[in-house]
CSV table of C-alpha atoms (C1' of nucleotides) in Angstrom, one decimal:
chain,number,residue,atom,x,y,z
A,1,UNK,CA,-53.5,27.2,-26.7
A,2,UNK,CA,-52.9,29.6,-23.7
A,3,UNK,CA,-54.7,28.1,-20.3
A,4,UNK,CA,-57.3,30.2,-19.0
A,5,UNK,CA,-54.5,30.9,-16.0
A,6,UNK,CA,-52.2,32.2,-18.6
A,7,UNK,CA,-54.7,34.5,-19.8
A,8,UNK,CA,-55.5,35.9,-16.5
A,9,UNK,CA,-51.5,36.4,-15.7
A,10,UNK,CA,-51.3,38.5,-18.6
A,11,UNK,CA,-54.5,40.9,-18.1
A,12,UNK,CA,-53.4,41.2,-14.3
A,13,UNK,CA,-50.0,42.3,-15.7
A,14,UNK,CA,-51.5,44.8,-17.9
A,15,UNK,CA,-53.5,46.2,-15.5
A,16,UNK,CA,-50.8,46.6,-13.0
A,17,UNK,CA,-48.5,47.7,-15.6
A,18,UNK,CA,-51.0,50.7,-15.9
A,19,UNK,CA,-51.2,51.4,-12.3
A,20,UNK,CA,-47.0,51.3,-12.3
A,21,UNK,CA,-45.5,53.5,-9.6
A,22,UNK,CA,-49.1,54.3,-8.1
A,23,UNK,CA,-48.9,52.5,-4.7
A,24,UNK,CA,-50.3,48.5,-4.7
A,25,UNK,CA,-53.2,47.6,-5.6
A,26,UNK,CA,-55.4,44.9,-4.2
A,27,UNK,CA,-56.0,41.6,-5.5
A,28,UNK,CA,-60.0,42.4,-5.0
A,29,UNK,CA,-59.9,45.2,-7.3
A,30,UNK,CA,-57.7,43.6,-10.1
A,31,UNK,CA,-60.5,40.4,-10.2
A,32,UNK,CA,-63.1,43.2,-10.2
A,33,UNK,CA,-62.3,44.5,-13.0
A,34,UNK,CA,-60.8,41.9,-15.2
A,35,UNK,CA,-63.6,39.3,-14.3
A,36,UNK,CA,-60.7,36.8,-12.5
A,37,UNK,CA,-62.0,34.6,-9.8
A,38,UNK,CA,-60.5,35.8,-6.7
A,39,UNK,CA,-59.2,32.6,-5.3
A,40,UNK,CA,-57.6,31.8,-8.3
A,41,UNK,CA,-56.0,34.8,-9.1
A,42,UNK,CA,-54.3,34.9,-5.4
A,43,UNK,CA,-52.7,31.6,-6.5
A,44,UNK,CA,-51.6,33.0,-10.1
A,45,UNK,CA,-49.9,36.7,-8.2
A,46,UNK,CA,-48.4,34.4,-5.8
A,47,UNK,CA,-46.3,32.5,-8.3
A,48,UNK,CA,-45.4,36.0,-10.2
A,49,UNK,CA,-43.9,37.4,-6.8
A,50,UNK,CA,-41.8,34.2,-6.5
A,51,UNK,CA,-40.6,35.2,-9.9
A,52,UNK,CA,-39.5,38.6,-8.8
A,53,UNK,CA,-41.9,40.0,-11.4
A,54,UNK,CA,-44.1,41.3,-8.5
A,55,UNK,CA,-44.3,42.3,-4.9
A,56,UNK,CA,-46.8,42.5,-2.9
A,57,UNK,CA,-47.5,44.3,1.0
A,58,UNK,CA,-50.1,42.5,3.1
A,59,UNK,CA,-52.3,44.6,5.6
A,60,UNK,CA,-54.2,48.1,4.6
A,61,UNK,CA,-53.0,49.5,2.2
A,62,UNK,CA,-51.4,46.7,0.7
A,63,UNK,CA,-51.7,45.0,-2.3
A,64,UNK,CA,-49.6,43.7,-5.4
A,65,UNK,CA,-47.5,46.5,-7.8
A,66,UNK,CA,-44.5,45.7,-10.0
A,67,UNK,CA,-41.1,45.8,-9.1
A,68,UNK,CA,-39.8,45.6,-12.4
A,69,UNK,CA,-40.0,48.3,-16.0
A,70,UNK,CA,-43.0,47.2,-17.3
A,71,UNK,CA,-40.7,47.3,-20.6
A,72,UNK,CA,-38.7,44.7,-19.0
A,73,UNK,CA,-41.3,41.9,-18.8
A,74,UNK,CA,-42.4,40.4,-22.1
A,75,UNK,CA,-45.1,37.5,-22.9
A,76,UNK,CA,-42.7,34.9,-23.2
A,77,UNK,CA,-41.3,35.8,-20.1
A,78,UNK,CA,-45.0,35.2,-18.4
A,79,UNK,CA,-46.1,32.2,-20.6
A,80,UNK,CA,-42.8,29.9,-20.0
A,81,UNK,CA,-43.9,30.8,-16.1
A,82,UNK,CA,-47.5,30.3,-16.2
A,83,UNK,CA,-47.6,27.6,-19.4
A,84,UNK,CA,-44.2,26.0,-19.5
A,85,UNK,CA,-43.0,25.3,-22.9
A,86,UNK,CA,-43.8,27.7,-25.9
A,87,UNK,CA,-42.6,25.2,-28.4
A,88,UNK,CA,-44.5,22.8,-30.1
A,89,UNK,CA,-42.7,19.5,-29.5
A,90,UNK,CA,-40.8,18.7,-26.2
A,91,UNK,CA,-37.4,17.8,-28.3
A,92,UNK,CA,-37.7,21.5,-29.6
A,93,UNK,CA,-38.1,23.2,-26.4
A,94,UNK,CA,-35.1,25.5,-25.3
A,95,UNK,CA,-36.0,26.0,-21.5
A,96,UNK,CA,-37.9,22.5,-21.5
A,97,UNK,CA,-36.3,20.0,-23.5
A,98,UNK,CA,-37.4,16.5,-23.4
A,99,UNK,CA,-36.3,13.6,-25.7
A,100,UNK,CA,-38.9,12.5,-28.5
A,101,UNK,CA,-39.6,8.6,-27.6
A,102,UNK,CA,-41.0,8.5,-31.1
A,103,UNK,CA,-38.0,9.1,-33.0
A,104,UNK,CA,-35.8,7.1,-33.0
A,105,UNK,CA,-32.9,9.7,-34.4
A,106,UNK,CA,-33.5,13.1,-33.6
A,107,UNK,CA,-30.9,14.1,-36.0
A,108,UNK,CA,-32.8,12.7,-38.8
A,109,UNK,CA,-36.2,13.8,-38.0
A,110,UNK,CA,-38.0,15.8,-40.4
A,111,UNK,CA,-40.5,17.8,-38.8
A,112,UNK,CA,-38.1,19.0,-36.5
A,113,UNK,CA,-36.8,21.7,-38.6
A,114,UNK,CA,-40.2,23.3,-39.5
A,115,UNK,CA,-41.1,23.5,-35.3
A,116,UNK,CA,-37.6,24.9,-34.8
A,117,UNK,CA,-39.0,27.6,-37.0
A,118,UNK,CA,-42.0,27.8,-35.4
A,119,UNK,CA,-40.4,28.4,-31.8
A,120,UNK,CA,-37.8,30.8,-33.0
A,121,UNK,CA,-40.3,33.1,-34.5
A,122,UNK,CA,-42.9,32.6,-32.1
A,123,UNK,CA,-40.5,33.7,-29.4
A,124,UNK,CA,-39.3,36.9,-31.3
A,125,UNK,CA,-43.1,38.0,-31.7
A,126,UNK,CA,-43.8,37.3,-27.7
A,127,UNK,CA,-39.6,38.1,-26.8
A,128,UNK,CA,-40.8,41.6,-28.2
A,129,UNK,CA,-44.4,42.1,-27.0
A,130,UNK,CA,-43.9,44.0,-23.4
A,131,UNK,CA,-46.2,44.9,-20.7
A,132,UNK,CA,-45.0,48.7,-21.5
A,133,UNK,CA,-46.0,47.9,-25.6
A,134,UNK,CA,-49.1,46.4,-24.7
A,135,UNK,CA,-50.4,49.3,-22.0
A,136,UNK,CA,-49.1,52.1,-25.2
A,137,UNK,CA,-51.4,49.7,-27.7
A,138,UNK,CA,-54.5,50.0,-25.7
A,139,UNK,CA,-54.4,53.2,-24.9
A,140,UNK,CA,-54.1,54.2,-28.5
A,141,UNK,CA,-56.7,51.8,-29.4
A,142,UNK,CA,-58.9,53.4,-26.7
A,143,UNK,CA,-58.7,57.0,-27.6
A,144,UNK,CA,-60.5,56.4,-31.4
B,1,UNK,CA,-48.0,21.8,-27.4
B,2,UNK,CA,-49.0,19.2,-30.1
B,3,UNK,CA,-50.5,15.9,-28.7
B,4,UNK,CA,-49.2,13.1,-29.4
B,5,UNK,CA,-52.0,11.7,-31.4
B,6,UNK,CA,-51.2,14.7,-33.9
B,7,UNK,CA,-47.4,13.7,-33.9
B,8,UNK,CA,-48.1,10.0,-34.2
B,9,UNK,CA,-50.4,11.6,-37.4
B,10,UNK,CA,-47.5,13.2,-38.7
B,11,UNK,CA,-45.2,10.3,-38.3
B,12,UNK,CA,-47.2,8.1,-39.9
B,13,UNK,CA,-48.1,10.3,-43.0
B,14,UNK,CA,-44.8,10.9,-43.4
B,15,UNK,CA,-44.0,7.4,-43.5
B,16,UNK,CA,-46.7,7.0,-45.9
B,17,UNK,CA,-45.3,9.2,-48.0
B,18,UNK,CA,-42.2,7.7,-48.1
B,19,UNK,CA,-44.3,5.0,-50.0
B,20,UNK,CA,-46.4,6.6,-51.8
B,21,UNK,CA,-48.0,5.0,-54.9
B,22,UNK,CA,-46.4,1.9,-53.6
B,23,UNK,CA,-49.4,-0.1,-52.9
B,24,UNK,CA,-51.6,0.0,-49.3
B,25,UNK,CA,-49.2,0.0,-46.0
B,26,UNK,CA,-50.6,-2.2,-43.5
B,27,UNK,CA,-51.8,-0.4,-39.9
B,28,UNK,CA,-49.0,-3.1,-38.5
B,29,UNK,CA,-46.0,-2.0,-40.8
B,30,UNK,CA,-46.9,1.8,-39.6
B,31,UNK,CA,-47.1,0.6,-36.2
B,32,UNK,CA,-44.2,-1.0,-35.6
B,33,UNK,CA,-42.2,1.3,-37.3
B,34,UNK,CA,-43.0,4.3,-35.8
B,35,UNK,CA,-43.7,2.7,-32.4
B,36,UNK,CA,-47.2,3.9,-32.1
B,37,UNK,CA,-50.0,1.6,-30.3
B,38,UNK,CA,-52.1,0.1,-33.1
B,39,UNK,CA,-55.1,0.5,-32.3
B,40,UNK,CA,-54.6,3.9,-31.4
B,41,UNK,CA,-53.4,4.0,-34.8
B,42,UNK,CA,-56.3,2.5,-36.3
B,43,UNK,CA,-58.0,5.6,-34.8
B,44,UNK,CA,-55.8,8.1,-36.3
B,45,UNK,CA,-55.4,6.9,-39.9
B,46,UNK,CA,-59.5,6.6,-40.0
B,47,UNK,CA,-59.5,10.0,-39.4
B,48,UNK,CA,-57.1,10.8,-41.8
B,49,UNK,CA,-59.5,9.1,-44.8
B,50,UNK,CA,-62.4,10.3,-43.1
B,51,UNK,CA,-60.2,14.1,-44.0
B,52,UNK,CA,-59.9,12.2,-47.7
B,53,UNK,CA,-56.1,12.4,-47.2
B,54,UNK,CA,-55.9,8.3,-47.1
B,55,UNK,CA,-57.7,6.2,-48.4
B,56,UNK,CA,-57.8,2.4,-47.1
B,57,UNK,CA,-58.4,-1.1,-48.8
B,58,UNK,CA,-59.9,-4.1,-46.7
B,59,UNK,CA,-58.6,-7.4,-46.9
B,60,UNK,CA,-55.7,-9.4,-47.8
B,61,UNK,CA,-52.9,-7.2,-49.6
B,62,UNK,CA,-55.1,-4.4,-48.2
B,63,UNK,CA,-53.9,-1.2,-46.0
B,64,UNK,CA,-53.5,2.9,-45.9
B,65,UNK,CA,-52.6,4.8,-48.6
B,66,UNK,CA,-51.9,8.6,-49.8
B,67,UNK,CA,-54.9,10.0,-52.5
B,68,UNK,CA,-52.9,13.1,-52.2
B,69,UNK,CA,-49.8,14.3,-53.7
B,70,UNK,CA,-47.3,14.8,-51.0
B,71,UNK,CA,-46.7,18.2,-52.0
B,72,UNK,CA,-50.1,19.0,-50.8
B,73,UNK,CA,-50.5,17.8,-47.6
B,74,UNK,CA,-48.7,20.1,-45.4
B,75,UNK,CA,-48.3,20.4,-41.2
B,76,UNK,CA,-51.0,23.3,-41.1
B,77,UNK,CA,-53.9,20.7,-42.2
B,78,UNK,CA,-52.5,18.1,-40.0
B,79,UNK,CA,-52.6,20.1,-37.1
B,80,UNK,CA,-55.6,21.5,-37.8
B,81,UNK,CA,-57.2,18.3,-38.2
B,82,UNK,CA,-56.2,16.1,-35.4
B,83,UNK,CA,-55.4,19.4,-32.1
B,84,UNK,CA,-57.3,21.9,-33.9
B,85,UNK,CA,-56.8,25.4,-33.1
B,86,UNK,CA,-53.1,26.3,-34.1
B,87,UNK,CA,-53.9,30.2,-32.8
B,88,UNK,CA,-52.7,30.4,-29.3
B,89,UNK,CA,-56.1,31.8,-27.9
B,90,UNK,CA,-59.5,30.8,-29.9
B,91,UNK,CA,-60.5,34.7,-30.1
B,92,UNK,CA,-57.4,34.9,-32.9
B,93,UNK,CA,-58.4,31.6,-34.6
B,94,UNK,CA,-59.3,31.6,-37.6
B,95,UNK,CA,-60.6,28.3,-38.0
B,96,UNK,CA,-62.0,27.8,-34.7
B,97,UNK,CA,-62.7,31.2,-33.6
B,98,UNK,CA,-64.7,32.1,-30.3
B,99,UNK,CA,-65.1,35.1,-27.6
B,100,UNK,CA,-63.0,35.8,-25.4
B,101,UNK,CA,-65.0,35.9,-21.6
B,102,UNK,CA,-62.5,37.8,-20.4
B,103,UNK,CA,-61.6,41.1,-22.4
B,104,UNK,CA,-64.5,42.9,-22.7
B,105,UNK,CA,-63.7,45.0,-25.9
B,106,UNK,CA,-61.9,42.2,-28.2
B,107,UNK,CA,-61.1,45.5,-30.7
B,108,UNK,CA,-58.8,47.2,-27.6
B,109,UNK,CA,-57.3,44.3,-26.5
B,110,UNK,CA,-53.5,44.7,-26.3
B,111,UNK,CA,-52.8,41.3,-26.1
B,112,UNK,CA,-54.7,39.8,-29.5
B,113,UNK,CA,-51.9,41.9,-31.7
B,114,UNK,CA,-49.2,39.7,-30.6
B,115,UNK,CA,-50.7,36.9,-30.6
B,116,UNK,CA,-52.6,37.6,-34.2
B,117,UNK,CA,-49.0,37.9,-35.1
B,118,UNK,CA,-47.7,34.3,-34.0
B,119,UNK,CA,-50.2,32.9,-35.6
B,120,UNK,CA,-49.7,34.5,-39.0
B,121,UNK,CA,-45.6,33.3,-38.8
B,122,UNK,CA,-47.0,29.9,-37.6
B,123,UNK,CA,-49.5,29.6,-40.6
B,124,UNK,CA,-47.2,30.5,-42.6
B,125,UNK,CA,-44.1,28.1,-41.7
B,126,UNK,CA,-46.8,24.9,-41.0
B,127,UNK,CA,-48.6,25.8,-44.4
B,128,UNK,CA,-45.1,25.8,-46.2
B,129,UNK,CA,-44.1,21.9,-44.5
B,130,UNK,CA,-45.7,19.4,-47.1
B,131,UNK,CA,-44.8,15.7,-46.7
B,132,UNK,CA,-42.8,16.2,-49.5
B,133,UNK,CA,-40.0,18.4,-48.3
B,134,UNK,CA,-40.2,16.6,-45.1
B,135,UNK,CA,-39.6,13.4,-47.2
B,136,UNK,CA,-36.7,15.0,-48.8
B,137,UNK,CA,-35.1,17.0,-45.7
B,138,UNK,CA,-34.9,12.7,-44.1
B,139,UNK,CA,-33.5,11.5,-46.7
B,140,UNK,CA,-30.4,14.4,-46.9
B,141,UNK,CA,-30.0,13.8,-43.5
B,142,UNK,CA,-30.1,10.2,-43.5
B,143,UNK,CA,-27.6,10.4,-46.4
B,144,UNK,CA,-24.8,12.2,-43.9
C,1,DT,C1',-53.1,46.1,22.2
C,2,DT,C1',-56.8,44.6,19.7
C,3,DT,C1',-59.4,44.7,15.4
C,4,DT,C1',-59.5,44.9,10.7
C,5,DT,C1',-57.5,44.5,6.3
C,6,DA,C1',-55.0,42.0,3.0
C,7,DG,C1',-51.8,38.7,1.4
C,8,DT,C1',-49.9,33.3,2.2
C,9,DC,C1',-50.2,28.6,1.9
C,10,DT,C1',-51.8,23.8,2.0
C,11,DA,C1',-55.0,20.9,0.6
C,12,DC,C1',-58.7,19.7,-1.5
C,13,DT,C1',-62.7,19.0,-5.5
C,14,DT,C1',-64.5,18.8,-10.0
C,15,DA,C1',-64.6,18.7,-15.0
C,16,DA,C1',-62.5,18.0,-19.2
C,17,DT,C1',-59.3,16.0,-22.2
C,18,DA,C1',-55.6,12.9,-23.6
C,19,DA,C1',-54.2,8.4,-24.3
C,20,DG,C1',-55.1,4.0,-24.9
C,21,DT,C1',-58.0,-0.6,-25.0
C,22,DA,C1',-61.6,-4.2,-26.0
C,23,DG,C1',-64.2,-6.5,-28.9
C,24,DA,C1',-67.6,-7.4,-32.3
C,25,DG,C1',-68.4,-6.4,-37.2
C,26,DT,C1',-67.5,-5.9,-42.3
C,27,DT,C1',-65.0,-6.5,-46.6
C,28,DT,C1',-61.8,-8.6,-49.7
C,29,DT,C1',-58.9,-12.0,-51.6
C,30,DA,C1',-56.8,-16.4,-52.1
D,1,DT,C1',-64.9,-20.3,-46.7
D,2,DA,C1',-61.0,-19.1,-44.0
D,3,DA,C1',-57.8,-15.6,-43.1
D,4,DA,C1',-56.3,-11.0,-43.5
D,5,DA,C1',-57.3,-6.2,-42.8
D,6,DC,C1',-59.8,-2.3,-41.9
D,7,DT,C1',-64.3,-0.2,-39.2
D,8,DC,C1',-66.8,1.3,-35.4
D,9,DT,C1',-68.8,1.9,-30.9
D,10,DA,C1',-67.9,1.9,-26.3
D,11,DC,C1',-65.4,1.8,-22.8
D,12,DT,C1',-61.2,2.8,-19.1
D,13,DT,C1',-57.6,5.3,-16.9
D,14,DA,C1',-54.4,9.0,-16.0
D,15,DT,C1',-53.4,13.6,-16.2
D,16,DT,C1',-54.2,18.4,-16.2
D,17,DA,C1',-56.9,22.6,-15.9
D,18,DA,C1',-59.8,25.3,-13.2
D,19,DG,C1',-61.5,26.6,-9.2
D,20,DT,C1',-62.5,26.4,-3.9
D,21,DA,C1',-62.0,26.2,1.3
D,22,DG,C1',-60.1,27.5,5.2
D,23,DA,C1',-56.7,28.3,8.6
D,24,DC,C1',-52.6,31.4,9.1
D,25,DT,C1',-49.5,35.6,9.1
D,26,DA,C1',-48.3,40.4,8.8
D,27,DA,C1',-49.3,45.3,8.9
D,28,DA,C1',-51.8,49.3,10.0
D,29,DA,C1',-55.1,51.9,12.5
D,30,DA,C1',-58.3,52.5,16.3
DNA sequence: TTTTTAGTCTACTTAATAAGTAGAGTTTTA
DNA sequence: TAAAACTCTACTTATTAAGTAGACTAAAAA
């Protein structure tokens, strides 16, 4: 399961995806609007600007916006940042691999192979899901 | 991420598995093989008969046992079982389903696509891992 | 140049869950 | 009837998630 953080990363995404190229927009508004508590939501911008996925400008005016093509940034992009591994065992992780204490071979180890699967799909699904494909769904979902 | 109660579960059905129709495995034999804390164990495989995937017999010569074909216990059930949700949020669960606070219109919700779509490949690779094919992938690999 | 606005950063708290343990009780078999 | 095994309730302990407090810094406007 995504964390409640994770979740909030993504709809604060989306919504600044939206607002792209319109000027910054305040962290006040964003937690308006998505229900975010605002404290909280600080903390989770701040760690996307030290991923170069945002900017922000303090004073009037200021705000968060994104500094990158909003068909550039993808959920597994944000849910490795936010979550840490996608994968559903440690020893299967690509950016966060971890020896299995349990098994003793990892060569030999049969369940392995079905979460190897499991992460190489999962990560084609989320690899392809972009801020820019998500914004174009919701519109179209909107309109009907 | 799976805990590592549910992995221990795995580990230990497999090696059940191994011996099935056999005779009863004692909690000790399981333990020591897999290196998993007994009576941590003891919790796990009580589950597992409570699920009517084991069943147990007390006393001397007594132990844990498979009352299902290997072929039909698979890593979806498992999962299921011992973490729970496999969906990665619980308003795209379909055994666990529940609102999402946050998006206010779950039917315009650009993230739930993506995610409805991980958990389809998921269900789909999990459901396909029985005990069985595990069984047989360790052995071809233990053969090399 | 001072006030206001808005993000920055460190350091908490609180609640929930994961992981594991203790120990008395029950059933079965030799 | 003694020993071997599983059963069950009730803990403990560590970790993480989720959220909060408050002082600080930077920028813009009065």
């Amino acid at each position: 399961m995504l964390s409640k953080k994770c979740k909030y990363a993504i709809h604060a995404l989306v919504y600044l995806a939206e607002r792209h190229e319109k000027g910054p927009v305040q962290i006040q508004d964003i937690s308006d609007d998505q229900h975010i508590p605002k404290k909280f939501l600080e903390a989770i911008l701040l760690e996307l600007r030290h991923a170069k996925i945002l900017e922000s400008k303090k004073g009037k005016g200021g705000g968060y916006y994104l500094i990158k093509d909003p068909a550039e940034v993808n959920l597994m992009q944000v849910m490795r940042l936010i979550d840490g591994p996608i994968a559903l065992l440690p020893c299967v992780s690509l950016n966060y691999y971890e020896r299995c204490d349990e098994c003793r071979n990892e060569k030999t180890c049969g369940i392995r192979n079905s979460l190897i699967q499991v992460r190489d799909e999962t990560l084609k699904i989320l690899g392809g899901s972009t801020l820019a494909k998500i914004v174009k769904r919701e519109k179209s979902l909107k309109v009907r």
